Coordinates of C-alpha atoms and ligand atoms in Angstrom, one line a residue:
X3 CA -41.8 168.1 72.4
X4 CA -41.7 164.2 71.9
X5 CA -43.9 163.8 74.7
X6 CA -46.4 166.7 72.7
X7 CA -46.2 164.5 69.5
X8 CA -46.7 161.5 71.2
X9 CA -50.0 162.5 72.7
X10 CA -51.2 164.0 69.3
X11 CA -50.9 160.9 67.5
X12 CA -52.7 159.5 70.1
X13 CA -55.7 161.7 70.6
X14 CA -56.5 161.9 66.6
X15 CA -60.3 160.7 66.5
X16 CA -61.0 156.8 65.4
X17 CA -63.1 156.5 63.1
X18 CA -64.0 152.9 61.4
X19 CA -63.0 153.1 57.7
X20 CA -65.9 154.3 55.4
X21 CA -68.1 155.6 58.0
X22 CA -66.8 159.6 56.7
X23 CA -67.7 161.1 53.6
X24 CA -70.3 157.8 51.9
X25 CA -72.9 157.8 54.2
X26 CA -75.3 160.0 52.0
X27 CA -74.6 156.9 49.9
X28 CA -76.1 154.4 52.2
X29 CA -79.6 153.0 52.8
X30 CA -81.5 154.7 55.6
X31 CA -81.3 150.9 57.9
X32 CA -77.8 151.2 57.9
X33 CA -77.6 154.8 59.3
X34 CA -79.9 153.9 61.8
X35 CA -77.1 151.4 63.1
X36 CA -74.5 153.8 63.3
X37 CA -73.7 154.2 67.0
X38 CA -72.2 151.0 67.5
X39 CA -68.6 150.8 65.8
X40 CA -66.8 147.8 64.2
X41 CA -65.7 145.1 67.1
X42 CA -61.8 145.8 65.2
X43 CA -62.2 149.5 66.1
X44 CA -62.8 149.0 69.6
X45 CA -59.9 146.3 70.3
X46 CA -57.4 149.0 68.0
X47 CA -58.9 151.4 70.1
X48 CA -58.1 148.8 73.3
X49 CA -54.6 148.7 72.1
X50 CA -54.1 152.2 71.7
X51 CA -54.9 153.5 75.4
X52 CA -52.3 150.7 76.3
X53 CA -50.1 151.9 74.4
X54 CA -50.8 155.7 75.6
X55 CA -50.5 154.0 79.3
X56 CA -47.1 152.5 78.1
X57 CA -45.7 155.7 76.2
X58 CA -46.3 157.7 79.3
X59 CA -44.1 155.1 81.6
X60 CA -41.6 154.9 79.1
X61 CA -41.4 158.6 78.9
X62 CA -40.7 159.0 82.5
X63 CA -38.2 155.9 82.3
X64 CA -36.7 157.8 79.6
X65 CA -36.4 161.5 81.5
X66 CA -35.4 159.5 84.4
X67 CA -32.4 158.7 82.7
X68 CA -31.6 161.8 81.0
X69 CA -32.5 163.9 84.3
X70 CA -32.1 162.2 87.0
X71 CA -32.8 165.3 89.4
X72 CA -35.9 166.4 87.7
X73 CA -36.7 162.3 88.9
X74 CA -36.1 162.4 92.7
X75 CA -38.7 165.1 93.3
X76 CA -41.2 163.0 91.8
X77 CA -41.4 160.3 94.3
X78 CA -41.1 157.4 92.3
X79 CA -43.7 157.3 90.0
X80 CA -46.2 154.5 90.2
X81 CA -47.1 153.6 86.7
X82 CA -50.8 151.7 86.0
X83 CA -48.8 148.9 84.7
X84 CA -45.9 148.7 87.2
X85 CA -42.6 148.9 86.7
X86 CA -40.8 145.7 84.8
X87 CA -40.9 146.5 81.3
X88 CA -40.0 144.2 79.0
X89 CA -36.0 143.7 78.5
X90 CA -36.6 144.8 74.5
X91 CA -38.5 147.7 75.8
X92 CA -35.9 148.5 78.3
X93 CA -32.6 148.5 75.8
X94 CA -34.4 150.5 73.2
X95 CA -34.9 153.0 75.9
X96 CA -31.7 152.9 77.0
X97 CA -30.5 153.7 73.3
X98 CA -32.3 156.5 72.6
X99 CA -31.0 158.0 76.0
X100 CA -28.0 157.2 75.2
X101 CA -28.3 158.5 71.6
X102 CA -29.8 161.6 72.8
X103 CA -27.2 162.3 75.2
X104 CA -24.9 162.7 72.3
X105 CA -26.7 166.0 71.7
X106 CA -27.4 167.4 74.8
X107 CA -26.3 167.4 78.4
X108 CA -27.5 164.7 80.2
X109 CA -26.3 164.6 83.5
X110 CA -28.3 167.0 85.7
X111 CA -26.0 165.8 88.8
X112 CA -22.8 168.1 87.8
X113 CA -21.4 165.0 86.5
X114 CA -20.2 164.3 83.2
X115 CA -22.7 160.9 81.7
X116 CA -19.7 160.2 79.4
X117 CA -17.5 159.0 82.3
X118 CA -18.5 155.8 84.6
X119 CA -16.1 154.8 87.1
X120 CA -17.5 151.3 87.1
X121 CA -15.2 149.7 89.3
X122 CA -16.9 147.3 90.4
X123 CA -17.6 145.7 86.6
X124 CA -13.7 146.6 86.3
X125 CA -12.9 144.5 89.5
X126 CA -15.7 141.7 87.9
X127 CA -14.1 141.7 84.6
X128 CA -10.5 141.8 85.2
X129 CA -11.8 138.4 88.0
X130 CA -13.9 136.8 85.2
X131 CA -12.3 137.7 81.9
X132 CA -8.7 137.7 82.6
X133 CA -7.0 134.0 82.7
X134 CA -4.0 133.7 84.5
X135 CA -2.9 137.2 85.5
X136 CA -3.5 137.6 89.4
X137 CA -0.6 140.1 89.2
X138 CA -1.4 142.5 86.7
X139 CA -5.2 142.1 87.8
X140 CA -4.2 143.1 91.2
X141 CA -1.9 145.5 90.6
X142 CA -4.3 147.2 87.7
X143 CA -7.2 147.7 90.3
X144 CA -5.2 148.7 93.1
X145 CA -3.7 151.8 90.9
X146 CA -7.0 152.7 89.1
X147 CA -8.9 152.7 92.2
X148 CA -6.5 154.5 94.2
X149 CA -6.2 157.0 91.6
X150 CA -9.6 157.7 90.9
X151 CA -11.0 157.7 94.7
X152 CA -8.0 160.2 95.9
X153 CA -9.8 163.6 96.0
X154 CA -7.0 165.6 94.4
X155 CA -4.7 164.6 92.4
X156 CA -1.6 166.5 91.1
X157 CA -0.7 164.4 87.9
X158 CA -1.6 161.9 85.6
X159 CA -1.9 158.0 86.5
X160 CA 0.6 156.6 84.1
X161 CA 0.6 152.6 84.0
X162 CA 3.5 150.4 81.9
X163 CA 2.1 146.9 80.8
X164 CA 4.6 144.2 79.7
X165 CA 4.7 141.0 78.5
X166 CA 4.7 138.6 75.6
X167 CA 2.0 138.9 72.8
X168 CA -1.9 137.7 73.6
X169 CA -1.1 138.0 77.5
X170 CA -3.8 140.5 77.9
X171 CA -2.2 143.6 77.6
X172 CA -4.9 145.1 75.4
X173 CA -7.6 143.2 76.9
X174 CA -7.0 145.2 80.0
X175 CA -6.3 148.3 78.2
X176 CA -9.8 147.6 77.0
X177 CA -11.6 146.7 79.9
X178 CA -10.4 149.9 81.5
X179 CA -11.9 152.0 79.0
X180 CA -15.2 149.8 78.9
X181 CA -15.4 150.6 82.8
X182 CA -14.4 154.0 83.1
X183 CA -16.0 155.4 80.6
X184 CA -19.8 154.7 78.7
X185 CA -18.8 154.5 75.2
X186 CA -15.4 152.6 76.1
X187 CA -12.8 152.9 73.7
X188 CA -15.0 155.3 71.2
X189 CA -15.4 157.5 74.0
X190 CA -14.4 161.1 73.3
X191 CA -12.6 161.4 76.5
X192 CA -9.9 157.8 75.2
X193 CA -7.8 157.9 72.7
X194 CA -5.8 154.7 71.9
X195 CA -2.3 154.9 69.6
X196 CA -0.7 152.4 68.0
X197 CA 2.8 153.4 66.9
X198 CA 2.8 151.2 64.1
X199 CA -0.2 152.4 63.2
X200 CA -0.7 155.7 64.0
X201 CA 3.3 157.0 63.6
X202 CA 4.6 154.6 60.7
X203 CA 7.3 156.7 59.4
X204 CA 10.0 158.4 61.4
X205 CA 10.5 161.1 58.9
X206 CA 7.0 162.2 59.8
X207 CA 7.8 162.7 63.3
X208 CA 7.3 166.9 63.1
X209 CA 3.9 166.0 61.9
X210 CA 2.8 163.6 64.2
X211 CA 4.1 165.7 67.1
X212 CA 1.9 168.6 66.0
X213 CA -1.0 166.0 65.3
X214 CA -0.7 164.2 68.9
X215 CA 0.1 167.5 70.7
X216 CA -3.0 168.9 69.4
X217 CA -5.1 165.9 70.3
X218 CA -4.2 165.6 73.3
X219 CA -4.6 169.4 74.4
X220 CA -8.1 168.8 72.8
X221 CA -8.9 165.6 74.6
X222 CA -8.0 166.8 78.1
X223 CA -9.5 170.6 77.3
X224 CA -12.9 168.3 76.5
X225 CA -12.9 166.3 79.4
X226 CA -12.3 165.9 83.1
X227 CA -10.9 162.8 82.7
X228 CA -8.8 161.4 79.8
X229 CA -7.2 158.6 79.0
X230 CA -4.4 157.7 76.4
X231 CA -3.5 154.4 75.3
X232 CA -0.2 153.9 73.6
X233 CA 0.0 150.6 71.9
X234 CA 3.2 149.2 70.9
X235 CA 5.1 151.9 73.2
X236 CA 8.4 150.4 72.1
X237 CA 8.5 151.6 69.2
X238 CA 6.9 154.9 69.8
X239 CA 10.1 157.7 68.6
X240 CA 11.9 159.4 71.0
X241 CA 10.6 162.8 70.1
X242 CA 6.8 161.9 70.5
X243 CA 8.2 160.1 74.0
X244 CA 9.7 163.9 74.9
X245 CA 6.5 165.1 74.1
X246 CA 4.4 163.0 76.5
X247 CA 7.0 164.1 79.5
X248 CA 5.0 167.4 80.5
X249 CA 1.7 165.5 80.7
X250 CA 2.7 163.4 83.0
X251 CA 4.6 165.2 85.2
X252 CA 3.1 166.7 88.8
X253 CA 1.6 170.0 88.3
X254 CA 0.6 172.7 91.0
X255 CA -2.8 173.1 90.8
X256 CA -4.2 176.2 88.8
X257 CA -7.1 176.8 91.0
X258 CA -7.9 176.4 94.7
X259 CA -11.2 174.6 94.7
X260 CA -11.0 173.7 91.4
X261 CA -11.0 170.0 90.2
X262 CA -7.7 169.3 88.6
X263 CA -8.6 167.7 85.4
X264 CA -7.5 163.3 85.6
X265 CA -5.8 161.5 82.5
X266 CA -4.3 157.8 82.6
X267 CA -1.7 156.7 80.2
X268 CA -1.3 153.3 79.7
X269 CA 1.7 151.8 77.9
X270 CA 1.7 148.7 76.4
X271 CA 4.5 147.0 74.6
X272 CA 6.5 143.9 74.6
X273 CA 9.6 145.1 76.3
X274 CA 11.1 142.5 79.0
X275 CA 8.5 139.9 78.0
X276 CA 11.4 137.3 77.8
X277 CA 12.5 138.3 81.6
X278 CA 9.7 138.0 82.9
X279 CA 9.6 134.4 80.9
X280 CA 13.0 133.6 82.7
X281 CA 11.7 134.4 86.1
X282 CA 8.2 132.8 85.9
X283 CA 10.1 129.5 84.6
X284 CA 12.5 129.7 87.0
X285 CA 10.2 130.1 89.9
X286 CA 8.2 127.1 88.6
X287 CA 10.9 125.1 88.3
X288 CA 11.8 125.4 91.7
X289 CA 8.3 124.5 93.3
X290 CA 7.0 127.6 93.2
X291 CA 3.1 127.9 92.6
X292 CA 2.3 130.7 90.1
X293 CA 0.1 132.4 92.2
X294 CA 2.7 132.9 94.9
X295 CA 5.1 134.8 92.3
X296 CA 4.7 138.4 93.6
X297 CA 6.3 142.1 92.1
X298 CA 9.0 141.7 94.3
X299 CA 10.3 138.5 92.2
X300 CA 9.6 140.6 89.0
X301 CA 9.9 144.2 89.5
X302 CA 13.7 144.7 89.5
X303 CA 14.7 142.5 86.6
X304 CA 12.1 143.8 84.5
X305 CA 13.3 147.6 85.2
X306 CA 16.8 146.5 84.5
X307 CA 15.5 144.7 81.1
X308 CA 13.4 148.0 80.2
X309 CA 16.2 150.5 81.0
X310 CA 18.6 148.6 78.9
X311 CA 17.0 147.5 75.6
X312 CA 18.8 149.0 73.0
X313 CA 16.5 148.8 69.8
X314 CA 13.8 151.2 71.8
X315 CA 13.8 154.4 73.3
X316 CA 11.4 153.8 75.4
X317 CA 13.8 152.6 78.3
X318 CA 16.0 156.0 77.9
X319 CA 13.5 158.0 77.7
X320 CA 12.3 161.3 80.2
X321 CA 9.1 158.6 81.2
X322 CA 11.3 155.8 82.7
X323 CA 14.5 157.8 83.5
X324 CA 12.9 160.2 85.2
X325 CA 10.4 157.9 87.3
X326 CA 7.3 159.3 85.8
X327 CA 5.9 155.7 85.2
X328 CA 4.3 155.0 88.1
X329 CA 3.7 151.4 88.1
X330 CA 5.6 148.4 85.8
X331 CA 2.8 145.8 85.3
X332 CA 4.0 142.7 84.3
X333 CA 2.0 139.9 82.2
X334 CA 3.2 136.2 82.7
X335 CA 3.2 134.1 80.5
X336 CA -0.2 132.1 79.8
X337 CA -0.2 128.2 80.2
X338 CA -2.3 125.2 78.7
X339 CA -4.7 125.6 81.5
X340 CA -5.7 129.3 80.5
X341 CA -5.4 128.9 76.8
X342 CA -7.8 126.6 77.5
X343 CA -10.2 128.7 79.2
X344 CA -9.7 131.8 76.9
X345 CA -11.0 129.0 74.1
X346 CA -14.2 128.3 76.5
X347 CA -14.3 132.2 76.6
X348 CA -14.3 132.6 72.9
X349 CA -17.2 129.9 72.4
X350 CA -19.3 131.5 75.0
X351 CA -18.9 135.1 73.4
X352 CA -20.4 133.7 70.2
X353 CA -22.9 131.8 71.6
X354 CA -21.4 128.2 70.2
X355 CA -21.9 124.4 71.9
X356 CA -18.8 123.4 72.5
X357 CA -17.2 120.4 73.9
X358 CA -14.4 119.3 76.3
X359 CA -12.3 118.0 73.8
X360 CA -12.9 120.7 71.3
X361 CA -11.3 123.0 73.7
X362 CA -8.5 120.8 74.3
X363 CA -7.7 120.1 70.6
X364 CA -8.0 124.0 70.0
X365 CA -5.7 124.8 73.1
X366 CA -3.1 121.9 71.7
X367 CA -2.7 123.8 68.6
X368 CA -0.9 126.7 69.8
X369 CA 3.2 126.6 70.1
X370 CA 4.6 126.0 73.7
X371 CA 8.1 126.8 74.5
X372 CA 10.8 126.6 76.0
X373 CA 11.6 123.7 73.9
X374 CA 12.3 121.4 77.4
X375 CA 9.0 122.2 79.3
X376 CA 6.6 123.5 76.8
X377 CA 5.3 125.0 79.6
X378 CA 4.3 128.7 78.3
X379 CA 2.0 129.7 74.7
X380 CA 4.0 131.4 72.7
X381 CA 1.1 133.3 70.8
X382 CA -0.2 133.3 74.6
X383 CA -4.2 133.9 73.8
X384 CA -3.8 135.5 70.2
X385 CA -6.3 134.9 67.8
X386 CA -8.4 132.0 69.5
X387 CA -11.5 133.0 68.0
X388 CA -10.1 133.0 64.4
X389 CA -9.6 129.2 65.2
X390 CA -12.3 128.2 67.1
X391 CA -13.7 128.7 63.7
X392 CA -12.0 125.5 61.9
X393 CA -14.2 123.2 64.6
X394 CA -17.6 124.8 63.7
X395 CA -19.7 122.3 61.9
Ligands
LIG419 C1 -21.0 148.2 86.7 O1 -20.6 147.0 86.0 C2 -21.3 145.8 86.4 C3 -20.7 144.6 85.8 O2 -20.5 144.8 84.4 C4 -22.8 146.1 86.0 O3 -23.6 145.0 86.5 C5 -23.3 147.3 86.7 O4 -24.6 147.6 86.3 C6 -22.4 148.5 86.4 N1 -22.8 149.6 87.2 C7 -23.1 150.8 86.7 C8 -23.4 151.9 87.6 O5 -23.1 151.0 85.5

C-alpha cells in the first residue's frame, strides 16, 4: 500500500506551471516553442527519478527489516545506487520499522522482534559503562547468559543486587533491559517496581497484591520472556514478597515440546551495603588489590547480614529462606578513581569539553568515609550529572 502510494505520487505527469489551461491565450510564436520545457522542470524532473530510485531501495531496506524471510529469497538486492545510505536516511528507516512494528508482527523468523538477547552489547556495556564493579559485572553476565542459552529452563532467573546507593545497582538493572530487550525498560515484556513508589502505603497492601498479581499474569501471558525489576526490595511488604514465591519457584513443564515461557527478577536494595563496606576495607587494608576480592570473601557475610536485618522482611521471607534467589550480587563500594571516571562518563553523554581538573574538582566534591581513610564515596556515583552542571560555562 505504501509502496502503491509511493509510486503514484511519483508517476503524476509534470507539467511546467502555466503551460495547461492559458495557452489559447498566447501568441501563435510561443506555441510553436512548446516542446521544449523549462530547464527547472527537467532538473525537478532529475530529482524526482532519484528519488523514485531511492524510495524503491529504501522500501526494500525497510521490508528487509520488517520481513526478514520474505529478504533471503531475494538474493540481496543490488540497488542502482548501492547500498550505504546515508546515516539520517538509515535511522529514519529504522524508526518507522520500528514504529510499525508496534502494530503488526514483525518478526517473520518465529521470533518475537520485542526481545534481543544482545549479549554481546550487555557484555560491552557492563565492560565500558560500569566503573569499578568486576564482581557484579562478572557475576551478572555469567547468570544472564547461562540462563538465557540453557534450552529449557524450569524457573525463573531471580538475581539479588546489593550495595550502598549510586554503586550501579540500577544502572545494571537498566543495561539488562536495554540488551535484552528493544524498547529496554518501556518494553512490554519489563516491568520495573519501586516499593516506595509503586506500594507507598501498607494499608493498601490487598490492593497492590491484586494490582501486581494481575500484572504480572499479564506480563508473562504477553510474552515469552519477562522481566521484573523490584527497586528498593527492602522495603517491599511481606505479603507482596509471599506473592512473588510461586513465580519463582521450579515448575514442571506444562507441555512436552513446548517452550517454557523465561522471566528474570532482579532485586535491588540496599541491604548489607555496610558489610560489604567492612569486608572491601578490610581486604584493602591488608594489601589486598580490589580486583583480587572474589564472592568467596563476600558471599557468606552478606547472606548472614541479609537474613538478619530486622527493619525488612526481605531477609525472612519465602525468596531467601527458601533459596529461591539464585545469586547474591554484591556492589563494592566506588572509590575516587571511578567517581572520577563516572564524571568523564557524564561529560561524554552530553557531549561537553571537559578538563582534567574539572573532573577532579567534581569527583573531590563528593563525601568519602570512613572518617580514617576516606577511601569509599558515600553517594558512590549519585547524581554526577546534576553537578557537572555547576562547571558549565
Ligand atoms: C548488540 O549491541 C552492540 C553494542 O551495543 C551493537 O553494536 C550491536 O549492533 C547489537 N547487536 C544487535 C544484534 O542488535
Amino acid at each position: 500500500m505504501l509502496r502503491g502510494t509511493l509510486w503514484l505520487l511519483l508517476l503524476m505527469p509534470l507539467r511546467p506551471p502555466g503551460t495547461q489551461g492559458h495557452r489559447g491565450a498566447k501568441s501563435q510564436g510561443q506555441a510553436a516553442e512548446e516542446p521544449a520545457p523549462w530547464p527547472g522542470v527537467q532538473r525537478l524532473q532529475e530529482q524526482l527519478r532519484t528519488v523514485g530510485a531511492l524510495s524503491r531501495r529504501y522500501w526494500t531496506l525497510f521490508s528487509c527489516s520488517v520481513w526478514p524471510d520474505h529478504c533471503e529469497d531475494q538474493e540481496a538486492p543490488a540497488p542502482p545506487l548501492g547500498w550505504s545510505l546515508p546515516l539520517w536516511g538509515r535511522r529514519s528507516l529504522d524508526r518507522l520499522a520500528e514504529w510499525f512494528c508496534r502494530f503488526q508482527d514483525c518478526c517473520a523468523r518465529g521470533g518475537d522482534c520485542r526481545i534481543s538477547n544482545n549479549l554481546t552489547g550487555l557484555e560491552s556495556d557492563l565492560h565500558v559503562r560500569l566503573h569499578g564493579q568486576h564482581l557484579a559485572s562478572k557475576l551478572v553476565l555469567q547468570a544472564v547468559r547461562g540462563y538465557l542459552e540453557t534450552p529449557q529452563v524450569d524457573k525463573a532467573l531471580a538475581l539479588s543486587f546489593h550495595g550502598w546507593s549510586g554503586t550501579g545497582k540500577n544502572f545494571v538493572a537498566r543495561m539488562l533491559a536495554e540488551n535484552l530487550y528493544r524498547d529496554g525498560l518501556r518494553s512490554d515484556c519489563v516491568r520495573m517496581l519501586i516499593s516506595t513508589f509503586h506500594f507507598p502505603h501498607p494499608k493498601y497492601v490487598d490492593a497492590y497484591k491484586e494490582g501486581l498479581r494481575r500484572q504480572m499474569q499479564e506480563t508473562r501471558r504477553r510474552c515469552q520472556q519477562s522481566m521484573f525489576i523490584f527497586d528498593e526490595a527492602e522495603k517491599l511488604h511481606p505479603e507482596l514478597l509471599e506473592l512473588l514465591g510461586p513465580h519463582l519457584e521450579a515448575r514442571v513443564p506444562e507441555a512436552q515440546g513446548a517452550e517454557p515461557p523465561r522471566a528474570v527478577f532482579l532485586f535491588l536494595s540496599n541491604l548489607g551495603g555496610s558489610v560489604i563496606n567492612e569486608v572491601v576495607l578490610g581486604l584493602l587494608k591488608a594489601g589486598w588489590s580490589r580486583e583480587e576480592i572474589t564472592l568467596q570473601h563476600l558471599e557468606t557475610p552478606l547472606q548472614a547480614e541479609i537474613m538478619k536485618s530486622a527493619d525488612s522482611s526481605f531477609g525472612s521471607s519465602r525468596l531467601v529462606k527458601e533459596n529461591l534467589i539464585d545469586l547474591f550480587v554484591p556492589f563494592l563500594p566506588l572509590e575516587y578513581r571511578h567517581v572520577r571516571l563516572c564524571v568523564r562518563d557524564a561529560f561524554l553523554s552530553q557531549d561537553l569539553p571537559y578538563t582534567e581538573e574539572a573532573l577532579d574538582e567534581i569527583a573531590k566534591m563528593m563525601t568519602y568515609v570512613p572518617e580514617e581513610e576516606r577511601l569509599f564515596s558515600s553517594q558512590g556515583c549519585k547524581s554526577i550529572s546534576q553537578r557537572i552542571n555547576l562547571f558549565l560555562p
